[in-house]
Coordinates of C-alpha atoms in Angstrom, one line a residue:
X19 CA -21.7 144.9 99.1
X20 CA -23.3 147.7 97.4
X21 CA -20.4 149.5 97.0
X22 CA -18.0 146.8 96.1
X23 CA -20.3 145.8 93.1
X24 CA -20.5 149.7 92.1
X25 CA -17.2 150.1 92.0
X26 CA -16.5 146.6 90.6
X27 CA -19.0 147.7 87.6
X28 CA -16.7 150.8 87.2
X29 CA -13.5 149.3 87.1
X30 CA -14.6 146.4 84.4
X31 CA -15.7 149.7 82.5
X32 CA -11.7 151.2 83.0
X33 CA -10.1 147.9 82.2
X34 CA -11.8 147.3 79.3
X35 CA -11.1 150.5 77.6
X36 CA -7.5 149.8 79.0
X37 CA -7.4 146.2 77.2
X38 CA -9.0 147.5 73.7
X39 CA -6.1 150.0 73.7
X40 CA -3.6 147.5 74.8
X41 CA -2.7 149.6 77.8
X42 CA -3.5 146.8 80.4
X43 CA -0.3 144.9 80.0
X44 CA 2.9 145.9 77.9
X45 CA 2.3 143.6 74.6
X46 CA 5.9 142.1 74.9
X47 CA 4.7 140.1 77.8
X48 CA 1.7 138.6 76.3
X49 CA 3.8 135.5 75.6
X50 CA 4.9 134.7 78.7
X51 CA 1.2 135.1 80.0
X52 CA -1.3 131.9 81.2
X53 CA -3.9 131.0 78.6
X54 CA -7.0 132.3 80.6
X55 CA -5.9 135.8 81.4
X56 CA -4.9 136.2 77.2
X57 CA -8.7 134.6 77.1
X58 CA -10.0 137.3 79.1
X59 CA -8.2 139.9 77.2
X60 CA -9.8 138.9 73.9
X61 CA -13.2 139.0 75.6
X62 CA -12.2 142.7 77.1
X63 CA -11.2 143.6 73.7
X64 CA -14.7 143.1 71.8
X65 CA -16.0 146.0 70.1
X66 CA -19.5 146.1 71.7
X67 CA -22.5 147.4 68.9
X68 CA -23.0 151.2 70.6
X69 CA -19.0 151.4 71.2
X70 CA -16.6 153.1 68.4
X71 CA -13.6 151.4 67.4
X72 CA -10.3 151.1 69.4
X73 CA -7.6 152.8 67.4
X74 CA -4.5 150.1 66.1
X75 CA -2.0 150.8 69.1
X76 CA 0.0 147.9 68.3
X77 CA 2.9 150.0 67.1
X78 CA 2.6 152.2 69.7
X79 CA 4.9 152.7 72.7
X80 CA 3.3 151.3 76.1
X81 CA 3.3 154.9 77.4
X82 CA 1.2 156.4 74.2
X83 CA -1.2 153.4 74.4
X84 CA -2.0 154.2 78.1
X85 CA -2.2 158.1 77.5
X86 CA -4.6 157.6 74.8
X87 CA -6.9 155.2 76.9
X88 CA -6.5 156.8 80.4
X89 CA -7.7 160.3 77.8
X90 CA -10.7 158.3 77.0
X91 CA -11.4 157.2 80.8
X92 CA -11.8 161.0 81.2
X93 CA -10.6 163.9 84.1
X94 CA -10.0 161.6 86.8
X95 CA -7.7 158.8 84.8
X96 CA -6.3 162.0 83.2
X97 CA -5.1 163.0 87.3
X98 CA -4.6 159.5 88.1
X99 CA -1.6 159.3 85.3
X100 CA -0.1 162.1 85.7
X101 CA -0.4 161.5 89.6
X102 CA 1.4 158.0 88.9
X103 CA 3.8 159.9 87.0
X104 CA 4.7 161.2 90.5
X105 CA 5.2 157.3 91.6
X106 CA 8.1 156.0 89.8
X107 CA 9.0 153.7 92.8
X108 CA 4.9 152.0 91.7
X109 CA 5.3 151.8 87.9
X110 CA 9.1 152.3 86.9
X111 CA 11.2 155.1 86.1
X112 CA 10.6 155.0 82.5
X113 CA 7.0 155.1 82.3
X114 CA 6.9 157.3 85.4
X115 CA 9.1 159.7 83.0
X116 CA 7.0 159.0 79.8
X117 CA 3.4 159.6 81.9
X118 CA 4.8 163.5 82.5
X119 CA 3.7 164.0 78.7
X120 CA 0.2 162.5 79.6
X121 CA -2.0 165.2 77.5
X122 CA -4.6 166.9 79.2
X123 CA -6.5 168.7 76.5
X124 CA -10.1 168.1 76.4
X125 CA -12.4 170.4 74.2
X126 CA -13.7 173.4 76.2
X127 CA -16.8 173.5 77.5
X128 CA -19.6 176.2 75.9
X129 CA -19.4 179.7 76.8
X130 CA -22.5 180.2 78.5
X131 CA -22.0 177.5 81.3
X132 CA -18.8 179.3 82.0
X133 CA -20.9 182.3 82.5
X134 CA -23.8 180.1 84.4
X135 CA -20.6 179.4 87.0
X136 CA -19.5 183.0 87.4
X137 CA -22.4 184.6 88.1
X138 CA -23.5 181.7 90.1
X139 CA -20.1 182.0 92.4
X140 CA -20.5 185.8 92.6
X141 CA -24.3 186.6 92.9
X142 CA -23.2 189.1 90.6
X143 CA -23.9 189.2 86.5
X144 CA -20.5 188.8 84.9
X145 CA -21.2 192.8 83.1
X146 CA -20.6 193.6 86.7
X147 CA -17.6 191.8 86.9
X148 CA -15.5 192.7 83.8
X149 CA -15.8 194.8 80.8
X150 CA -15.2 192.0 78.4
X151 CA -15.0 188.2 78.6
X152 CA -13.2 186.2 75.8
X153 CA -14.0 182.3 74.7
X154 CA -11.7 180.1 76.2
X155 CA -8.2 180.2 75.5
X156 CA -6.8 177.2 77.2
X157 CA -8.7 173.9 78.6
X158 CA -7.6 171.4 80.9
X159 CA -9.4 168.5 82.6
X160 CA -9.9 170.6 85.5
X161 CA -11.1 174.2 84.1
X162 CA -10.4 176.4 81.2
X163 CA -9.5 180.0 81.1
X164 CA -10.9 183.2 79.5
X165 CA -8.9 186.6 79.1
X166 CA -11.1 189.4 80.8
X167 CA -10.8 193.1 81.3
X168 CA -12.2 194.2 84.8
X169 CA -14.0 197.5 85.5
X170 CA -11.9 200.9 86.2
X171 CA -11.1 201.6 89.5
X172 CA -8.7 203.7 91.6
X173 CA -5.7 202.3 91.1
X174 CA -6.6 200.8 87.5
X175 CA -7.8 204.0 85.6
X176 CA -8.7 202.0 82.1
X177 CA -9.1 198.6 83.6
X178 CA -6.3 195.7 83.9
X179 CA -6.1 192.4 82.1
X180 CA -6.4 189.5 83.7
X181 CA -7.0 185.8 83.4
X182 CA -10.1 184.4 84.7
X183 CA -10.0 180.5 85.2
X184 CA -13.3 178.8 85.6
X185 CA -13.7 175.2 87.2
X186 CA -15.0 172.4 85.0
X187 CA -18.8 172.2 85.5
X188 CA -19.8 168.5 86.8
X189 CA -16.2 167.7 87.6
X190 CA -16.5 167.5 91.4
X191 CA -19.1 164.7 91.4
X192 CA -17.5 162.8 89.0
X193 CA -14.0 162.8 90.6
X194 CA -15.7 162.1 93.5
X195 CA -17.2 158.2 91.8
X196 CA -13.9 157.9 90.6
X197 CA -12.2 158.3 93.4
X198 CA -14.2 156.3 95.7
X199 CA -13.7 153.5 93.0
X200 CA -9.8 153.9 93.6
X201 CA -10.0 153.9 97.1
X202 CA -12.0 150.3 96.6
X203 CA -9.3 148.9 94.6
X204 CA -6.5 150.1 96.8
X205 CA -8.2 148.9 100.0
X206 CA -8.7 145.3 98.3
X207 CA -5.0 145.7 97.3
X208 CA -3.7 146.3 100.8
X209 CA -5.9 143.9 102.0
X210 CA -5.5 140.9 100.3
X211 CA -1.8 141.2 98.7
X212 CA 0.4 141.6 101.6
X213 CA 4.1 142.8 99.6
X214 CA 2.0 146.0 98.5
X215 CA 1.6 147.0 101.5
X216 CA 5.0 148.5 101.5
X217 CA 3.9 150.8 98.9
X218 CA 0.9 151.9 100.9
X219 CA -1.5 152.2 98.0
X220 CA -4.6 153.8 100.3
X221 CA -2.4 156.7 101.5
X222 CA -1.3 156.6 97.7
X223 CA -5.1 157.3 96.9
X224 CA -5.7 160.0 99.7
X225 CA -2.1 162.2 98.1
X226 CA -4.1 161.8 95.1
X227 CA -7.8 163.0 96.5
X228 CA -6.0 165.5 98.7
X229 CA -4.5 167.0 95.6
X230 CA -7.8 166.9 93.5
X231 CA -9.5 168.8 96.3
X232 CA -6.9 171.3 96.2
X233 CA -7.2 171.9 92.6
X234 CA -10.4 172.0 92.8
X235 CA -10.9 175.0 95.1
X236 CA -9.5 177.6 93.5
X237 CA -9.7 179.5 96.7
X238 CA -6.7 177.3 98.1
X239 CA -4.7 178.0 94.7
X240 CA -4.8 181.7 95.6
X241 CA -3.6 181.3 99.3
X242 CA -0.6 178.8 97.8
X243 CA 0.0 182.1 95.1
X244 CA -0.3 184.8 97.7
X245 CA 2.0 182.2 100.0
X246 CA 4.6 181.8 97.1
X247 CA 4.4 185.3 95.9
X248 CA 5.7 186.7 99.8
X249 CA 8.3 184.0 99.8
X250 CA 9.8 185.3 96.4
X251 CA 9.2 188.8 96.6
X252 CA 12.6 190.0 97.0
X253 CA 13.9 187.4 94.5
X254 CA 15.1 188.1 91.3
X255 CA 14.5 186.4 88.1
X256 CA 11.2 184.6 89.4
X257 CA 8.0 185.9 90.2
X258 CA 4.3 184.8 90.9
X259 CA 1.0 186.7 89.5
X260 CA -1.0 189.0 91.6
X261 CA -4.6 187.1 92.7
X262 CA -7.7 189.3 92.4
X263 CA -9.3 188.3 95.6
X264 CA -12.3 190.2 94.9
X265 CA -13.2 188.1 92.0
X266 CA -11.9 184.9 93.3
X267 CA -13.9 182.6 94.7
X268 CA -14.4 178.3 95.3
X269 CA -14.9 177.7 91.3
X270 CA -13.8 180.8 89.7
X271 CA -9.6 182.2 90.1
X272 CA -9.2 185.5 88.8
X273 CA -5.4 186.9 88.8
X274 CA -3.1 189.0 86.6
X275 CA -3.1 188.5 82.8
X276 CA 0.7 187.6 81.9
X277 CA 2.3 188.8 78.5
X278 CA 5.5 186.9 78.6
X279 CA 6.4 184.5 75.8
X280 CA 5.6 180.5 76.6
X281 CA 8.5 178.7 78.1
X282 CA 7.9 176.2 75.3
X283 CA 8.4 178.4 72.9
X284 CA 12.2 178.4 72.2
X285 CA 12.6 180.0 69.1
X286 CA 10.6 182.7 70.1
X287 CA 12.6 183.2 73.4
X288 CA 15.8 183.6 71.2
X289 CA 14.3 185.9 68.6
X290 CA 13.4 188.3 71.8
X291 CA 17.3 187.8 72.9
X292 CA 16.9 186.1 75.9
X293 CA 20.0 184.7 77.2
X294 CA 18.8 180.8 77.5
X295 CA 21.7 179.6 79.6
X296 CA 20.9 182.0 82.0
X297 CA 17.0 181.0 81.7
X298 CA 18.2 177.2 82.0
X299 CA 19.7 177.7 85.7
X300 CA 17.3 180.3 86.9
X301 CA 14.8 177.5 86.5
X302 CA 16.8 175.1 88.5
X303 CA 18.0 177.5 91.2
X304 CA 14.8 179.0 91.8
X305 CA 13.1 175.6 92.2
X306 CA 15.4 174.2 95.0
X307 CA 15.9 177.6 96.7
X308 CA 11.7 177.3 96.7
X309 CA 12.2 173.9 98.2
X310 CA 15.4 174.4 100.3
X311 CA 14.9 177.7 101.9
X312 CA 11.1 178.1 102.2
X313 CA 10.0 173.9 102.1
X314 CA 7.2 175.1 99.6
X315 CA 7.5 174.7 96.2
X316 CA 5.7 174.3 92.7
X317 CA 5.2 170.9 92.0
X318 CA 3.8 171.4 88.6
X319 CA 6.1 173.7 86.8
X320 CA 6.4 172.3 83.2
X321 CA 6.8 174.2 80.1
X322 CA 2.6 175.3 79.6
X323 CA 2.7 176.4 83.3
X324 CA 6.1 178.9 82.9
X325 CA 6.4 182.7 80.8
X326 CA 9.2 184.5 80.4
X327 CA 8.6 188.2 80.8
X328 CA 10.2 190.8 78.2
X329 CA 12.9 191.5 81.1
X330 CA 13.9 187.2 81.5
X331 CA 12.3 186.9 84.6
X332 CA 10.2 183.4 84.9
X333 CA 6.6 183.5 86.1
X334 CA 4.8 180.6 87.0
X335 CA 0.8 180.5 87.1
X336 CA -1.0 177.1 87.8
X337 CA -0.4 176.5 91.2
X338 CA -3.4 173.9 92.2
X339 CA 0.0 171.4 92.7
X340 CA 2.2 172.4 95.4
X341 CA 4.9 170.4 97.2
X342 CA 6.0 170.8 101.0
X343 CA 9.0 169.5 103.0
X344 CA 9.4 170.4 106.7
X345 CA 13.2 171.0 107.9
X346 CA 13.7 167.6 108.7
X347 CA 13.1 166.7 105.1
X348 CA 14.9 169.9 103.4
X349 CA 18.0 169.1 105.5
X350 CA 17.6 165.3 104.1
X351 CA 17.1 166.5 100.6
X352 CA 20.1 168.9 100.6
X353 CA 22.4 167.0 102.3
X354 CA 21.7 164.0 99.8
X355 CA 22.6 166.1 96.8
X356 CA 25.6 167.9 98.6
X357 CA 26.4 164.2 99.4
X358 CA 26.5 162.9 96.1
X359 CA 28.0 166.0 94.4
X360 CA 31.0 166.0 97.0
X361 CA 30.8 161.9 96.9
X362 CA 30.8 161.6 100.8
X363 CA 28.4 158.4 100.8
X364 CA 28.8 157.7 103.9
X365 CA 26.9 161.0 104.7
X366 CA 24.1 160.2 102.3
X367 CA 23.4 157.5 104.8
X368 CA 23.8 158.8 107.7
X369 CA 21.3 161.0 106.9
X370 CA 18.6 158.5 105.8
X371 CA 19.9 156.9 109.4
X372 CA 19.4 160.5 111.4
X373 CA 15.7 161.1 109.4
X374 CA 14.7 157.6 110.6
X375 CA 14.4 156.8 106.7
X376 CA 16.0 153.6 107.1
X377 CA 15.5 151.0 110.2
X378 CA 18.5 151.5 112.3
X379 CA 18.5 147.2 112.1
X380 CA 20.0 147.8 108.7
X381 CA 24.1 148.5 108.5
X382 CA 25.2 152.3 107.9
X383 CA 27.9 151.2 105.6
X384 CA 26.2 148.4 103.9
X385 CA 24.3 151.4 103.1
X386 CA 26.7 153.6 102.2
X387 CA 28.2 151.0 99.9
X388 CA 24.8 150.5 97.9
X389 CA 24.8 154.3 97.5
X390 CA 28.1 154.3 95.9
X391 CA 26.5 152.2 93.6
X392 CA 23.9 154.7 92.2
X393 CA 26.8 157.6 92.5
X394 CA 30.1 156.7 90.9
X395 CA 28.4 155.6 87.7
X396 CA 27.5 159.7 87.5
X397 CA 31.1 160.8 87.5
X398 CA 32.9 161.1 84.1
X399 CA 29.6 161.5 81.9
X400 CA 29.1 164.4 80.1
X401 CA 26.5 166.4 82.2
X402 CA 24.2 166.5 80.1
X403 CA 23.6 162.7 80.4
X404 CA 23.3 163.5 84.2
X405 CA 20.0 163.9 85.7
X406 CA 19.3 164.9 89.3
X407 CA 15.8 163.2 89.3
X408 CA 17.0 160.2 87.7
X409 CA 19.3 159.8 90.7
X410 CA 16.9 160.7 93.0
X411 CA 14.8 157.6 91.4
X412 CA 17.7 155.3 91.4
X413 CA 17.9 156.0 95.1
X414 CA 15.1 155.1 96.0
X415 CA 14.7 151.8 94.4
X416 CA 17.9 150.8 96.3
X417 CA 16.4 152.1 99.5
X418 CA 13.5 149.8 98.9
X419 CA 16.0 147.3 99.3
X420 CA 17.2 148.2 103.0
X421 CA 12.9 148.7 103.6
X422 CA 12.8 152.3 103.6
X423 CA 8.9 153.3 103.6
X424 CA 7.4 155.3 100.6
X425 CA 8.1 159.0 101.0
X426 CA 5.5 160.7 98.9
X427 CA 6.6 164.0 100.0
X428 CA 10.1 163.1 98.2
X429 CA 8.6 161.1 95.6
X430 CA 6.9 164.4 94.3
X431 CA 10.3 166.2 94.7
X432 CA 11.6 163.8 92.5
X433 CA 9.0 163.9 90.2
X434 CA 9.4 167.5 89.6
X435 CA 13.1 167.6 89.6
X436 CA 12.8 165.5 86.5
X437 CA 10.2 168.2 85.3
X438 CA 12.2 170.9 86.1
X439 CA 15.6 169.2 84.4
X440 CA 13.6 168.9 81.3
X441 CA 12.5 172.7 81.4
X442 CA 16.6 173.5 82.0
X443 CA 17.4 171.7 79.2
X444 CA 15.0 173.0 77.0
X445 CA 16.0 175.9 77.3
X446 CA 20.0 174.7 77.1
X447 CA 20.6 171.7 75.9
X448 CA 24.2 171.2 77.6
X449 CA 23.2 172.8 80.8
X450 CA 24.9 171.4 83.5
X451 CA 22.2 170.7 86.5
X452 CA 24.7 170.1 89.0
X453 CA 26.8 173.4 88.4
X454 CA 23.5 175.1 88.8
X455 CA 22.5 173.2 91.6
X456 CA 25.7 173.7 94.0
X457 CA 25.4 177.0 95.1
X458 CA 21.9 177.0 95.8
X459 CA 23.1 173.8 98.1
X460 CA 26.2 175.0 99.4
X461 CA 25.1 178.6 100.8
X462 CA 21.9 176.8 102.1
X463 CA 24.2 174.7 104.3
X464 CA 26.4 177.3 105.4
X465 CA 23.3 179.0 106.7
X466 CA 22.1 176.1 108.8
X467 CA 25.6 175.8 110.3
X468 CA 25.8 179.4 110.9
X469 CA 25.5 179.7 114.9
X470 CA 22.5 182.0 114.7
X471 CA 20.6 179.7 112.9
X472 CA 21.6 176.4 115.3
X473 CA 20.6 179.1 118.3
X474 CA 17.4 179.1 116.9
X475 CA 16.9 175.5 116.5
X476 CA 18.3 175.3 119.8
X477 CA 15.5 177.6 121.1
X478 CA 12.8 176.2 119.5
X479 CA 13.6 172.7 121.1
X480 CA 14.2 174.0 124.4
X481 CA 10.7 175.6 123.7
X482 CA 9.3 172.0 122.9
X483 CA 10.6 170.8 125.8
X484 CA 9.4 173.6 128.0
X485 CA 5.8 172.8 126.6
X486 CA 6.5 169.5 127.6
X487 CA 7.6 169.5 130.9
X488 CA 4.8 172.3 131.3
X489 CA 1.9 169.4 131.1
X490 CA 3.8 167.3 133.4
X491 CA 2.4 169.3 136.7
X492 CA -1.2 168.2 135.1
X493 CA -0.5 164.7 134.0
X494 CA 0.8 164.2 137.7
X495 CA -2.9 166.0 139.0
X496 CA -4.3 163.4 136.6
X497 CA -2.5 160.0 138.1
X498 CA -3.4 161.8 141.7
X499 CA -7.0 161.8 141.0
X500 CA -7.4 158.6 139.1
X501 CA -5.9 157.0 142.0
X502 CA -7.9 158.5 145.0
X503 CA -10.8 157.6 142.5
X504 CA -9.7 154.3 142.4
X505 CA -9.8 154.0 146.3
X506 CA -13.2 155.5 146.7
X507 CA -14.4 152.5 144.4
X508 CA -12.9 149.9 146.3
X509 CA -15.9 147.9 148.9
X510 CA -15.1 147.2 152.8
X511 CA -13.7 143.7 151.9
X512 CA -11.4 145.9 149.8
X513 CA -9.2 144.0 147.2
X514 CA -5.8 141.7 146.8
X515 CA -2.9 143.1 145.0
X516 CA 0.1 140.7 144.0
X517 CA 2.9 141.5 146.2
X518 CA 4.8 143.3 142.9
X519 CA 1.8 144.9 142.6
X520 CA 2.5 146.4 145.8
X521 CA 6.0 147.2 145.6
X522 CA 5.5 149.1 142.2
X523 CA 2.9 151.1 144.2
X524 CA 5.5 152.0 146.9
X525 CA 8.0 153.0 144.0
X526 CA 5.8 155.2 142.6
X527 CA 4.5 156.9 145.7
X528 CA 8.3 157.6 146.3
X529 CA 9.0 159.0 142.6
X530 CA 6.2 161.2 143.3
X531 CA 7.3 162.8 146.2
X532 CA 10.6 163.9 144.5
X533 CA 9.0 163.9 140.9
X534 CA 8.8 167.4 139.9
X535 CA 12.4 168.4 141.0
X536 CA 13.7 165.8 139.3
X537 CA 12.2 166.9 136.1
X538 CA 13.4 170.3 136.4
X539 CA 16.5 168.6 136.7
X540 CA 16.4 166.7 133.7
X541 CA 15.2 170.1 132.1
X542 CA 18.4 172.2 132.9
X543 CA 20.6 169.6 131.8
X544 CA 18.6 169.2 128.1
X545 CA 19.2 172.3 127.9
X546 CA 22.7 173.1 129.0
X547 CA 23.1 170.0 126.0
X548 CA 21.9 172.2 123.5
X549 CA 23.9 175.5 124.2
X550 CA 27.0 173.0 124.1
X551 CA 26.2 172.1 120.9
X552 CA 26.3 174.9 120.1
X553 CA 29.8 176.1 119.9

């Protein structure tokens, strides 16, 4: 009870800062609402005597009327937004799409905490740390970073650059009220309104506290950096910055200082002569190869979070958002795009039938038709009109139709597919995402269907299945034991059984005396399936 009227308190709090900005419901529909929830806007709305004015959003599109209040709710409505960016399938494509501009530029906080936190996470004063500290030079909800220089060493004989990114003080406790008071809400939600169950709002909430605790130990943003930077290191035009482990720790990142030119920063990209068509698809081929080939990707790689170095290649920093996909779901994802490119449908949905996306109650070419549907309108506009994420989305809302379950795994890839389109065509405004994104997809494919690579899929089930069968020789000990257990416990009068009680006890004494061969049999023949799959 406690913490429903805690978090109840909280939420009147959020809703009414919502409602004074005219964020809580798009102002078009106030028309068509019932007289007592317009009543209990107009009481939301009153200017209380300590609280400062609401600013006149009335001209103001519904996505700028949300940023600004979901700005003044603070760090964790800041997360929330651009989280439900992520979640076009929950608020729409277009505000999904307009939420990716969400601004998350609070003022910095004072110099000395920032020090208070360094020398608090290394025991160390910060003197002993680097030669030089700067003020902040960039703020975010989360942290703000300083430019440093560290000591000289061995194989830095005048020191090294670097950028030193320090974690927000007081920002743990209060993502974790905020946090607890969306959890609340979302278990109420899936609780009492039964169609939202489909869009599973609690495991909603836990992505969102999963990802907060990620970016929030910047120890786990330099494993995902040292992770990325070994998957990319033989890659060209893409590259991730060294960590500086030894000043790294839970609140405090410390990694290479980069001197490349902002990816926002277009005319200065083209005054340094970098070729921007060129930039435009390494962006997109280096993102799906990243998601394709090693199902680990950068899930938060706007403009602020990509350079360009003096040679063109991209470097990414920021990495407290990163996406996964396991092979099941790369396959999905490439042979969805390869689908629609070569307009094979009926593939596209065998593939949502194969990855159990879609209940196998459903029809395959019912299916296949309604996918049709989001592809042929594609074909014949100019490309730049075409957006990969945008048919990703479209997807999706017509496999809600045939009750295909939230992915949030793919909703994120989505999400930053639209990011990463934007970043393309930035750079290039006519850049064509699909001829950037079909070799990438076609010479992934032709490596799964090499016979090397189904050999070692094969051998990695017929290891599954060898682990398998290996427990069976102990489940059987199990059965054996529970049963002469059983007959221990039984009194001199003994007990009755129901004669099919009986006869399934004789069935199973029999199948255990021939039990294990069988199995070995089943074994040989999985396996002589897979080799003949083979070829």
């Amino acid at each position: 009870m406690l913490r429903a009227f805690r978090n109840l308190t909280r939420l009147v709090r959020a809703g009414r800062v919502l409602a004074r900005h005219d964020a809580l419901f798009p102002l078009e529909l106030r028309g068509e609402m019932p007289g007592i929830v317009l009543f209990l806007l107009t009481v939301a709305k009153l200017r209380l005597p300590w609280e400062e004015a609401a600013p006149d959003a009335g001209g103001a599109e519904p996505a700028a009327r949300l940023a600004i209040a979901l700005e003044k709710l603070g760090p964790s409505y800041i997360k929330l937004g651009q989280f439900l960016a992520t979640r076009a399938d929950i608020i729409g494509t277009e505000l999904a799409t307009d939420l990716t501009r969400l601004q998350d530029k609070p003022p910095p906080f004072p110099m000395a905490e920032a020090r208070t936190i360094i020398v608090e996470e290394f025991g160390r004063p910060v003197e002993e740390l680097f030669t030089a500290l700067s003020e902040p030079v960039a703020a975010a909800s989360i942290a703000q970073v300083h430019k440093a220089r560290t000591h000289p060493d061995a194989a830095h004989e005048s020191g090294r650059d670097v950028a030193v990114k320090v974690l927000r003080p007081g920002i743990e406790a209060g993502f974790a009220r905020d946090l607890d008071s969306f959890f609340w809400i979302a278990e109420t939600i899936d609780r009492v309104y039964a169609p939202a169950r489909r869009l599973r709002p609690v495991e909603t909430v836990q992505t969102l506290a999963d990802s907060v605790k990620l970016e929030m130990d910047f120890r786990l943003e330099a494993a995902a950096m040292s992770e990325m930077a070994e998957n990319v290191a033989s890659d060209k035009g893409f590259r991730v910055p060294a960590v500086d482990w030894e000043r790294t720790g839970r609140h405090v990142l410390t990694l290479e200082w980069i001197d490349g030119i902002p990816a926002s920063d277009v005319p200065a990209l083209i005054a340094a002569g970098h070729d921007m068509k060129k930039l435009a698809r390494q962006v997109i081929q280096s993102f799906l190869t990243h998601a394709l080939r090693d199902g680990f990707f950068h899930a938060d790689m706007h403009q602020g979070n990509l350079f360009v170095d003096a040679d063109g290649t991209l470097v990414a920093v920021d990495f407290g958002i990163m996406g996964r996909l396991d092979a099941t779901q790369r396959r999905m994802m490439a042979e969805i795009l390869y689908g629609f490119v070569q307009r094979d449908y009926r593939r596209v949905a065998e593939m949502h039938f194969e990855a159990g996306y879609v209940p196998h109650t459903k029809s395959i070419d019912t299916f296949a038709q309604a996918l049709r549907s989001v592809g042929e309108p594609i074909f014949g506009r100019p490309a730049r009109d075409v957006s990969m994420g945008r048919l990703l989305a479209q997807l999706f809302q017509v496999t809600e139709q045939f009750d295909m379950k939230t992915r949030p795994e793919l909703i994120l890839l989505q999400k930053t597919m639209v990011v990463i389109e934007g970043v393309a065509r930035n750079f290039d405004p006519d850049h064509n995402i699909w001829d950037s994104a079909e070799p990438v997809l076609k010479s992934w494919m032709i490596e799964r269907l090499a016979p090397e690579t189904r050999l070692e899929e094969a051998a990695a089930g017929a290891r599954e299945l060898g682990r398998i069968v290996g427990h069976l020789p102990e489940l059987l000990d199990r059965a054996e034991r529970t049963a002469r257990l059983f007959s221990e416990s039984i009194d001199e009068e003994g007990i009755k059984l129901h004669p099919s009680s009986t006869e399934a006890l004789a069935r199973a004494q029999n199948r255990r005396s021939y039990g294990t061969p069988v199995v070995w049999a089943v074994a040989g023949a999985a396996a002589a399936v897979l080799l003949l799959k083979l070829f």
